[in-house]
Amino acid sequence: RKGFNKDGLKNLQHLEKHAITYSSEISIHEVLNLYRETWGPRNPGIQPEHYARLEQACNSAAKTGKIYLLNAQNAHGLLAAAIFLKNARYLHYICAAPNAAGQDMGIMHGILDQAIRAHAGNKMQLDLEGSDIQSVQRFYKKFGPVNEPYYQIRINRLPWFIKWLRK
């Protein structure tokens, strides 16, 4: 938990008061359904065929051992679940979601903490992939990340007079 900020540590201490168990025993389909239920209304551009393609890609990666699934439960059932894509160097945080009860208790802190603990000593880096959403950025900052921006190059091959009009 070295590098976690005070708020992140406080949230993890709060979670320790609850009887939460973490496990990899969940299907990709179940994780994506939870994601769709939780975040789908906020992402209307993500259509059923997008979820189907992601599920197909994750199932293919799982056949070669490149998927790490994680869920959190208490006595009442599932609280949250996540899909990570992994290779020898990185554990990529692909998608995750809490249900309403998990969201109320801040369970996603526990999911990321557990993923870090499960891979400690493997010399892997957790790649949070970043976000343009400020609340997601604040959440990621609780884990002491190193900012590694991805740069873009835009090439405009339009004729000069159209380029000039666009300005």
mmCIF file with all atom_site columns, C-alpha atoms in Angstrom:
data_model
loop_
_atom_site.group_PDB
_atom_site.id
_atom_site.type_symbol
_atom_site.label_atom_id
_atom_site.label_alt_id
_atom_site.label_comp_id
_atom_site.label_asym_id
_atom_site.label_entity_id
_atom_site.label_seq_id
_atom_site.pdbx_PDB_ins_code
_atom_site.Cartn_x
_atom_site.Cartn_y
_atom_site.Cartn_z
_atom_site.occupancy
_atom_site.B_iso_or_equiv
_atom_site.pdbx_formal_charge
_atom_site.auth_seq_id
_atom_site.auth_comp_id
_atom_site.auth_asym_id
_atom_site.auth_atom_id
_atom_site.pdbx_PDB_model_num
ATOM 1   C CA . ARG A 1 1   ? 0.000   0.000   0.000   1.00 0.00 ? 1   ARG A CA 1
ATOM 2   C CA . LYS A 1 2   ? 3.057   2.157   -0.369  1.00 0.00 ? 2   LYS A CA 1
ATOM 3   C CA . GLY A 1 3   ? 2.139   5.173   -2.446  1.00 0.00 ? 3   GLY A CA 1
ATOM 4   C CA . PHE A 1 4   ? -1.587  5.056   -1.643  1.00 0.00 ? 4   PHE A CA 1
ATOM 5   C CA . ASN A 1 5   ? -2.931  8.423   -0.542  1.00 0.00 ? 5   ASN A CA 1
ATOM 6   C CA . LYS A 1 6   ? -4.651  9.035   2.809   1.00 0.00 ? 6   LYS A CA 1
ATOM 7   C CA . ASP A 1 7   ? -8.148  8.790   1.411   1.00 0.00 ? 7   ASP A CA 1
ATOM 8   C CA . GLY A 1 8   ? -7.392  5.493   -0.314  1.00 0.00 ? 8   GLY A CA 1
ATOM 9   C CA . LEU A 1 9   ? -5.936  4.047   2.900   1.00 0.00 ? 9   LEU A CA 1
ATOM 10  C CA . LYS A 1 10  ? -8.912  5.296   4.904   1.00 0.00 ? 10  LYS A CA 1
ATOM 11  C CA . ASN A 1 11  ? -11.310 3.598   2.492   1.00 0.00 ? 11  ASN A CA 1
ATOM 12  C CA . LEU A 1 12  ? -9.362  0.334   2.707   1.00 0.00 ? 12  LEU A CA 1
ATOM 13  C CA . GLN A 1 13  ? -9.458  0.486   6.520   1.00 0.00 ? 13  GLN A CA 1
ATOM 14  C CA . HIS A 1 14  ? -13.232 0.975   6.304   1.00 0.00 ? 14  HIS A CA 1
ATOM 15  C CA . LEU A 1 15  ? -13.530 -2.116  4.077   1.00 0.00 ? 15  LEU A CA 1
ATOM 16  C CA . GLU A 1 16  ? -11.523 -4.210  6.554   1.00 0.00 ? 16  GLU A CA 1
ATOM 17  C CA . LYS A 1 17  ? -14.388 -3.825  9.044   1.00 0.00 ? 17  LYS A CA 1
ATOM 18  C CA . HIS A 1 18  ? -16.648 -5.811  6.711   1.00 0.00 ? 18  HIS A CA 1
ATOM 19  C CA . ALA A 1 19  ? -16.494 -9.553  6.073   1.00 0.00 ? 19  ALA A CA 1
ATOM 20  C CA . ILE A 1 20  ? -15.506 -9.349  2.408   1.00 0.00 ? 20  ILE A CA 1
ATOM 21  C CA . THR A 1 21  ? -14.000 -12.209 0.458   1.00 0.00 ? 21  THR A CA 1
ATOM 22  C CA . TYR A 1 22  ? -12.189 -11.851 -2.847  1.00 0.00 ? 22  TYR A CA 1
ATOM 23  C CA . SER A 1 23  ? -12.096 -14.580 -5.447  1.00 0.00 ? 23  SER A CA 1
ATOM 24  C CA . SER A 1 24  ? -11.384 -15.271 -9.116  1.00 0.00 ? 24  SER A CA 1
ATOM 25  C CA . GLU A 1 25  ? -14.456 -17.482 -9.291  1.00 0.00 ? 25  GLU A CA 1
ATOM 26  C CA . ILE A 1 26  ? -16.630 -15.490 -11.660 1.00 0.00 ? 26  ILE A CA 1
ATOM 27  C CA . SER A 1 27  ? -17.215 -15.624 -15.401 1.00 0.00 ? 27  SER A CA 1
ATOM 28  C CA . ILE A 1 28  ? -16.366 -12.944 -17.911 1.00 0.00 ? 28  ILE A CA 1
ATOM 29  C CA . HIS A 1 29  ? -20.052 -12.868 -18.831 1.00 0.00 ? 29  HIS A CA 1
ATOM 30  C CA . GLU A 1 30  ? -21.056 -12.131 -15.207 1.00 0.00 ? 30  GLU A CA 1
ATOM 31  C CA . VAL A 1 31  ? -18.524 -9.295  -14.934 1.00 0.00 ? 31  VAL A CA 1
ATOM 32  C CA . LEU A 1 32  ? -19.731 -7.716  -18.163 1.00 0.00 ? 32  LEU A CA 1
ATOM 33  C CA . ASN A 1 33  ? -23.373 -8.039  -17.090 1.00 0.00 ? 33  ASN A CA 1
ATOM 34  C CA . LEU A 1 34  ? -22.583 -6.260  -13.832 1.00 0.00 ? 34  LEU A CA 1
ATOM 35  C CA . TYR A 1 35  ? -20.704 -3.580  -15.767 1.00 0.00 ? 35  TYR A CA 1
ATOM 36  C CA . ARG A 1 36  ? -23.663 -3.150  -18.144 1.00 0.00 ? 36  ARG A CA 1
ATOM 37  C CA . GLU A 1 37  ? -26.122 -2.874  -15.238 1.00 0.00 ? 37  GLU A CA 1
ATOM 38  C CA . THR A 1 38  ? -23.977 -0.376  -13.339 1.00 0.00 ? 38  THR A CA 1
ATOM 39  C CA . TRP A 1 39  ? -22.415 1.805   -16.040 1.00 0.00 ? 39  TRP A CA 1
ATOM 40  C CA . GLY A 1 40  ? -24.498 1.022   -19.131 1.00 0.00 ? 40  GLY A CA 1
ATOM 41  C CA . PRO A 1 41  ? -27.018 3.842   -18.578 1.00 0.00 ? 41  PRO A CA 1
ATOM 42  C CA . ARG A 1 42  ? -24.119 6.329   -18.420 1.00 0.00 ? 42  ARG A CA 1
ATOM 43  C CA . ASN A 1 43  ? -22.620 4.941   -21.644 1.00 0.00 ? 43  ASN A CA 1
ATOM 44  C CA . PRO A 1 44  ? -25.496 4.707   -24.142 1.00 0.00 ? 44  PRO A CA 1
ATOM 45  C CA . GLY A 1 45  ? -23.011 4.558   -27.020 1.00 0.00 ? 45  GLY A CA 1
ATOM 46  C CA . ILE A 1 46  ? -21.889 1.101   -25.919 1.00 0.00 ? 46  ILE A CA 1
ATOM 47  C CA . GLN A 1 47  ? -24.230 -1.239  -27.736 1.00 0.00 ? 47  GLN A CA 1
ATOM 48  C CA . PRO A 1 48  ? -24.929 -4.944  -27.056 1.00 0.00 ? 48  PRO A CA 1
ATOM 49  C CA . GLU A 1 49  ? -22.661 -5.920  -29.954 1.00 0.00 ? 49  GLU A CA 1
ATOM 50  C CA . HIS A 1 50  ? -19.773 -4.052  -28.308 1.00 0.00 ? 50  HIS A CA 1
ATOM 51  C CA . TYR A 1 51  ? -20.230 -6.042  -25.107 1.00 0.00 ? 51  TYR A CA 1
ATOM 52  C CA . ALA A 1 52  ? -20.435 -9.240  -27.175 1.00 0.00 ? 52  ALA A CA 1
ATOM 53  C CA . ARG A 1 53  ? -17.148 -8.433  -28.968 1.00 0.00 ? 53  ARG A CA 1
ATOM 54  C CA . LEU A 1 54  ? -15.435 -7.587  -25.699 1.00 0.00 ? 54  LEU A CA 1
ATOM 55  C CA . GLU A 1 55  ? -16.670 -10.844 -24.183 1.00 0.00 ? 55  GLU A CA 1
ATOM 56  C CA . GLN A 1 56  ? -15.414 -12.788 -27.202 1.00 0.00 ? 56  GLN A CA 1
ATOM 57  C CA . ALA A 1 57  ? -11.995 -11.087 -27.003 1.00 0.00 ? 57  ALA A CA 1
ATOM 58  C CA . CYS A 1 58  ? -11.735 -11.745 -23.261 1.00 0.00 ? 58  CYS A CA 1
ATOM 59  C CA . ASN A 1 59  ? -12.735 -15.392 -23.721 1.00 0.00 ? 59  ASN A CA 1
ATOM 60  C CA . SER A 1 60  ? -9.999  -15.779 -26.337 1.00 0.00 ? 60  SER A CA 1
ATOM 61  C CA . ALA A 1 61  ? -7.440  -14.169 -24.038 1.00 0.00 ? 61  ALA A CA 1
ATOM 62  C CA . ALA A 1 62  ? -8.587  -16.368 -21.143 1.00 0.00 ? 62  ALA A CA 1
ATOM 63  C CA . LYS A 1 63  ? -7.759  -19.490 -23.166 1.00 0.00 ? 63  LYS A CA 1
ATOM 64  C CA . THR A 1 64  ? -4.108  -18.434 -23.122 1.00 0.00 ? 64  THR A CA 1
ATOM 65  C CA . GLY A 1 65  ? -4.106  -17.385 -19.455 1.00 0.00 ? 65  GLY A CA 1
ATOM 66  C CA . LYS A 1 66  ? -4.072  -13.670 -20.187 1.00 0.00 ? 66  LYS A CA 1
ATOM 67  C CA . ILE A 1 67  ? -7.181  -12.752 -18.186 1.00 0.00 ? 67  ILE A CA 1
ATOM 68  C CA . TYR A 1 68  ? -7.394  -12.218 -14.434 1.00 0.00 ? 68  TYR A CA 1
ATOM 69  C CA . LEU A 1 69  ? -10.901 -12.035 -13.000 1.00 0.00 ? 69  LEU A CA 1
ATOM 70  C CA . LEU A 1 70  ? -11.660 -10.777 -9.531  1.00 0.00 ? 70  LEU A CA 1
ATOM 71  C CA . ASN A 1 71  ? -14.831 -10.393 -7.519  1.00 0.00 ? 71  ASN A CA 1
ATOM 72  C CA . ALA A 1 72  ? -15.721 -9.212  -4.042  1.00 0.00 ? 72  ALA A CA 1
ATOM 73  C CA . GLN A 1 73  ? -18.541 -10.726 -1.998  1.00 0.00 ? 73  GLN A CA 1
ATOM 74  C CA . ASN A 1 74  ? -20.041 -10.509 1.428   1.00 0.00 ? 74  ASN A CA 1
ATOM 75  C CA . ALA A 1 75  ? -22.712 -12.608 3.152   1.00 0.00 ? 75  ALA A CA 1
ATOM 76  C CA . HIS A 1 76  ? -25.366 -10.977 0.968   1.00 0.00 ? 76  HIS A CA 1
ATOM 77  C CA . GLY A 1 77  ? -23.658 -11.835 -2.324  1.00 0.00 ? 77  GLY A CA 1
ATOM 78  C CA . LEU A 1 78  ? -21.659 -10.168 -5.070  1.00 0.00 ? 78  LEU A CA 1
ATOM 79  C CA . LEU A 1 79  ? -20.472 -6.598  -4.444  1.00 0.00 ? 79  LEU A CA 1
ATOM 80  C CA . ALA A 1 80  ? -18.163 -5.951  -7.405  1.00 0.00 ? 80  ALA A CA 1
ATOM 81  C CA . ALA A 1 81  ? -16.184 -7.626  -10.141 1.00 0.00 ? 81  ALA A CA 1
ATOM 82  C CA . ALA A 1 82  ? -13.332 -6.771  -12.510 1.00 0.00 ? 82  ALA A CA 1
ATOM 83  C CA . ILE A 1 83  ? -11.542 -7.986  -15.604 1.00 0.00 ? 83  ILE A CA 1
ATOM 84  C CA . PHE A 1 84  ? -7.807  -7.482  -15.990 1.00 0.00 ? 84  PHE A CA 1
ATOM 85  C CA . LEU A 1 85  ? -5.750  -8.330  -19.053 1.00 0.00 ? 85  LEU A CA 1
ATOM 86  C CA . LYS A 1 86  ? -2.284  -9.577  -18.118 1.00 0.00 ? 86  LYS A CA 1
ATOM 87  C CA . ASN A 1 87  ? 1.070   -10.331 -19.637 1.00 0.00 ? 87  ASN A CA 1
ATOM 88  C CA . ALA A 1 88  ? 4.520   -10.772 -18.154 1.00 0.00 ? 88  ALA A CA 1
ATOM 89  C CA . ARG A 1 89  ? 4.962   -7.046  -17.451 1.00 0.00 ? 89  ARG A CA 1
ATOM 90  C CA . TYR A 1 90  ? 1.514   -5.533  -16.989 1.00 0.00 ? 90  TYR A CA 1
ATOM 91  C CA . LEU A 1 91  ? -1.824  -6.086  -15.355 1.00 0.00 ? 91  LEU A CA 1
ATOM 92  C CA . HIS A 1 92  ? -4.233  -3.905  -17.378 1.00 0.00 ? 92  HIS A CA 1
ATOM 93  C CA . TYR A 1 93  ? -7.409  -2.773  -15.623 1.00 0.00 ? 93  TYR A CA 1
ATOM 94  C CA . ILE A 1 94  ? -9.932  -3.353  -18.420 1.00 0.00 ? 94  ILE A CA 1
ATOM 95  C CA . CYS A 1 95  ? -13.368 -3.058  -16.892 1.00 0.00 ? 95  CYS A CA 1
ATOM 96  C CA . ALA A 1 96  ? -14.969 -3.304  -13.477 1.00 0.00 ? 96  ALA A CA 1
ATOM 97  C CA . ALA A 1 97  ? -18.153 -2.421  -11.706 1.00 0.00 ? 97  ALA A CA 1
ATOM 98  C CA . PRO A 1 98  ? -19.721 -2.473  -8.261  1.00 0.00 ? 98  PRO A CA 1
ATOM 99  C CA . ASN A 1 99  ? -23.382 -3.059  -7.560  1.00 0.00 ? 99  ASN A CA 1
ATOM 100 C CA . ALA A 1 100 ? -25.269 -0.495  -5.438  1.00 0.00 ? 100 ALA A CA 1
ATOM 101 C CA . ALA A 1 101 ? -24.205 -2.061  -2.111  1.00 0.00 ? 101 ALA A CA 1
ATOM 102 C CA . GLY A 1 102 ? -20.584 -2.274  -3.251  1.00 0.00 ? 102 GLY A CA 1
ATOM 103 C CA . GLN A 1 103 ? -20.639 1.296   -4.455  1.00 0.00 ? 103 GLN A CA 1
ATOM 104 C CA . ASP A 1 104 ? -21.958 2.496   -1.083  1.00 0.00 ? 104 ASP A CA 1
ATOM 105 C CA . MET A 1 105 ? -19.077 0.834   0.755   1.00 0.00 ? 105 MET A CA 1
ATOM 106 C CA . GLY A 1 106 ? -16.358 1.861   -1.744  1.00 0.00 ? 106 GLY A CA 1
ATOM 107 C CA . ILE A 1 107 ? -15.595 -1.726  -2.726  1.00 0.00 ? 107 ILE A CA 1
ATOM 108 C CA . MET A 1 108 ? -13.592 -0.782  -5.821  1.00 0.00 ? 108 MET A CA 1
ATOM 109 C CA . HIS A 1 109 ? -10.757 0.278   -3.515  1.00 0.00 ? 109 HIS A CA 1
ATOM 110 C CA . GLY A 1 110 ? -10.704 -3.286  -2.224  1.00 0.00 ? 110 GLY A CA 1
ATOM 111 C CA . ILE A 1 111 ? -10.814 -4.776  -5.736  1.00 0.00 ? 111 ILE A CA 1
ATOM 112 C CA . LEU A 1 112 ? -7.747  -2.825  -6.857  1.00 0.00 ? 112 LEU A CA 1
ATOM 113 C CA . ASP A 1 113 ? -5.932  -3.446  -3.573  1.00 0.00 ? 113 ASP A CA 1
ATOM 114 C CA . GLN A 1 114 ? -6.597  -7.173  -3.860  1.00 0.00 ? 114 GLN A CA 1
ATOM 115 C CA . ALA A 1 115 ? -5.388  -7.248  -7.481  1.00 0.00 ? 115 ALA A CA 1
ATOM 116 C CA . ILE A 1 116 ? -2.178  -5.511  -6.416  1.00 0.00 ? 116 ILE A CA 1
ATOM 117 C CA . ARG A 1 117 ? -1.684  -7.925  -3.514  1.00 0.00 ? 117 ARG A CA 1
ATOM 118 C CA . ALA A 1 118 ? -2.367  -10.980 -5.685  1.00 0.00 ? 118 ALA A CA 1
ATOM 119 C CA . HIS A 1 119 ? 0.361   -9.940  -8.114  1.00 0.00 ? 119 HIS A CA 1
ATOM 120 C CA . ALA A 1 120 ? 2.873   -8.479  -5.644  1.00 0.00 ? 120 ALA A CA 1
ATOM 121 C CA . GLY A 1 121 ? 6.324   -9.887  -6.175  1.00 0.00 ? 121 GLY A CA 1
ATOM 122 C CA . ASN A 1 122 ? 5.676   -10.659 -9.857  1.00 0.00 ? 122 ASN A CA 1
ATOM 123 C CA . LYS A 1 123 ? 7.385   -7.465  -11.049 1.00 0.00 ? 123 LYS A CA 1
ATOM 124 C CA . MET A 1 124 ? 4.198   -6.560  -12.872 1.00 0.00 ? 124 MET A CA 1
ATOM 125 C CA . GLN A 1 125 ? 2.875   -3.041  -13.131 1.00 0.00 ? 125 GLN A CA 1
ATOM 126 C CA . LEU A 1 126 ? -0.793  -2.230  -12.715 1.00 0.00 ? 126 LEU A CA 1
ATOM 127 C CA . ASP A 1 127 ? -1.892  -0.179  -15.721 1.00 0.00 ? 127 ASP A CA 1
ATOM 128 C CA . LEU A 1 128 ? -5.020  1.799   -14.883 1.00 0.00 ? 128 LEU A CA 1
ATOM 129 C CA . GLU A 1 129 ? -5.284  3.034   -18.485 1.00 0.00 ? 129 GLU A CA 1
ATOM 130 C CA . GLY A 1 130 ? -6.187  6.543   -17.346 1.00 0.00 ? 130 GLY A CA 1
ATOM 131 C CA . SER A 1 131 ? -9.417  8.401   -17.940 1.00 0.00 ? 131 SER A CA 1
ATOM 132 C CA . ASP A 1 132 ? -10.789 11.702  -19.138 1.00 0.00 ? 132 ASP A CA 1
ATOM 133 C CA . ILE A 1 133 ? -13.490 11.513  -16.454 1.00 0.00 ? 133 ILE A CA 1
ATOM 134 C CA . GLN A 1 134 ? -12.419 13.595  -13.440 1.00 0.00 ? 134 GLN A CA 1
ATOM 135 C CA . SER A 1 135 ? -14.050 11.368  -10.812 1.00 0.00 ? 135 SER A CA 1
ATOM 136 C CA . VAL A 1 136 ? -12.262 8.336   -12.276 1.00 0.00 ? 136 VAL A CA 1
ATOM 137 C CA . GLN A 1 137 ? -8.961  10.268  -12.313 1.00 0.00 ? 137 GLN A CA 1
ATOM 138 C CA . ARG A 1 138 ? -9.419  11.142  -8.625  1.00 0.00 ? 138 ARG A CA 1
ATOM 139 C CA . PHE A 1 139 ? -10.130 7.483   -7.828  1.00 0.00 ? 139 PHE A CA 1
ATOM 140 C CA . TYR A 1 140 ? -6.990  6.296   -9.656  1.00 0.00 ? 140 TYR A CA 1
ATOM 141 C CA . LYS A 1 141 ? -4.839  8.913   -7.889  1.00 0.00 ? 141 LYS A CA 1
ATOM 142 C CA . LYS A 1 142 ? -5.639  7.235   -4.564  1.00 0.00 ? 142 LYS A CA 1
ATOM 143 C CA . PHE A 1 143 ? -3.350  4.359   -5.566  1.00 0.00 ? 143 PHE A CA 1
ATOM 144 C CA . GLY A 1 144 ? -0.215  6.423   -6.186  1.00 0.00 ? 144 GLY A CA 1
ATOM 145 C CA . PRO A 1 145 ? 0.009   5.991   -9.961  1.00 0.00 ? 145 PRO A CA 1
ATOM 146 C CA . VAL A 1 146 ? 2.723   7.359   -12.215 1.00 0.00 ? 146 VAL A CA 1
ATOM 147 C CA . ASN A 1 147 ? 1.233   9.450   -14.989 1.00 0.00 ? 147 ASN A CA 1
ATOM 148 C CA . GLU A 1 148 ? 2.313   8.149   -18.401 1.00 0.00 ? 148 GLU A CA 1
ATOM 149 C CA . PRO A 1 149 ? 0.488   10.154  -21.046 1.00 0.00 ? 149 PRO A CA 1
ATOM 150 C CA . TYR A 1 150 ? -0.230  8.666   -24.442 1.00 0.00 ? 150 TYR A CA 1
ATOM 151 C CA . TYR A 1 151 ? 0.575   11.077  -27.215 1.00 0.00 ? 151 TYR A CA 1
ATOM 152 C CA . GLN A 1 152 ? -1.426  11.442  -30.418 1.00 0.00 ? 152 GLN A CA 1
ATOM 153 C CA . ILE A 1 153 ? -0.378  12.626  -33.820 1.00 0.00 ? 153 ILE A CA 1
ATOM 154 C CA . ARG A 1 154 ? -3.029  13.996  -36.114 1.00 0.00 ? 154 ARG A CA 1
ATOM 155 C CA . ILE A 1 155 ? -2.268  14.197  -39.790 1.00 0.00 ? 155 ILE A CA 1
ATOM 156 C CA . ASN A 1 156 ? -4.476  16.404  -41.873 1.00 0.00 ? 156 ASN A CA 1
ATOM 157 C CA . ARG A 1 157 ? -4.086  15.557  -45.567 1.00 0.00 ? 157 ARG A CA 1
ATOM 158 C CA . LEU A 1 158 ? -6.783  17.919  -46.755 1.00 0.00 ? 158 LEU A CA 1
ATOM 159 C CA . PRO A 1 159 ? -5.816  20.503  -49.404 1.00 0.00 ? 159 PRO A CA 1
ATOM 160 C CA . TRP A 1 160 ? -4.373  23.725  -47.935 1.00 0.00 ? 160 TRP A CA 1
ATOM 161 C CA . PHE A 1 161 ? -7.428  25.828  -48.763 1.00 0.00 ? 161 PHE A CA 1
ATOM 162 C CA . ILE A 1 162 ? -9.776  23.430  -46.895 1.00 0.00 ? 162 ILE A CA 1
ATOM 163 C CA . LYS A 1 163 ? -7.359  23.363  -43.934 1.00 0.00 ? 163 LYS A CA 1
ATOM 164 C CA . TRP A 1 164 ? -7.465  27.160  -43.940 1.00 0.00 ? 164 TRP A CA 1
ATOM 165 C CA . LEU A 1 165 ? -11.295 27.161  -43.976 1.00 0.00 ? 165 LEU A CA 1
ATOM 166 C CA . ARG A 1 166 ? -11.449 24.775  -41.029 1.00 0.00 ? 166 ARG A CA 1
ATOM 167 C CA . LYS A 1 167 ? -9.468  27.180  -38.829 1.00 0.00 ? 167 LYS A CA 1
#
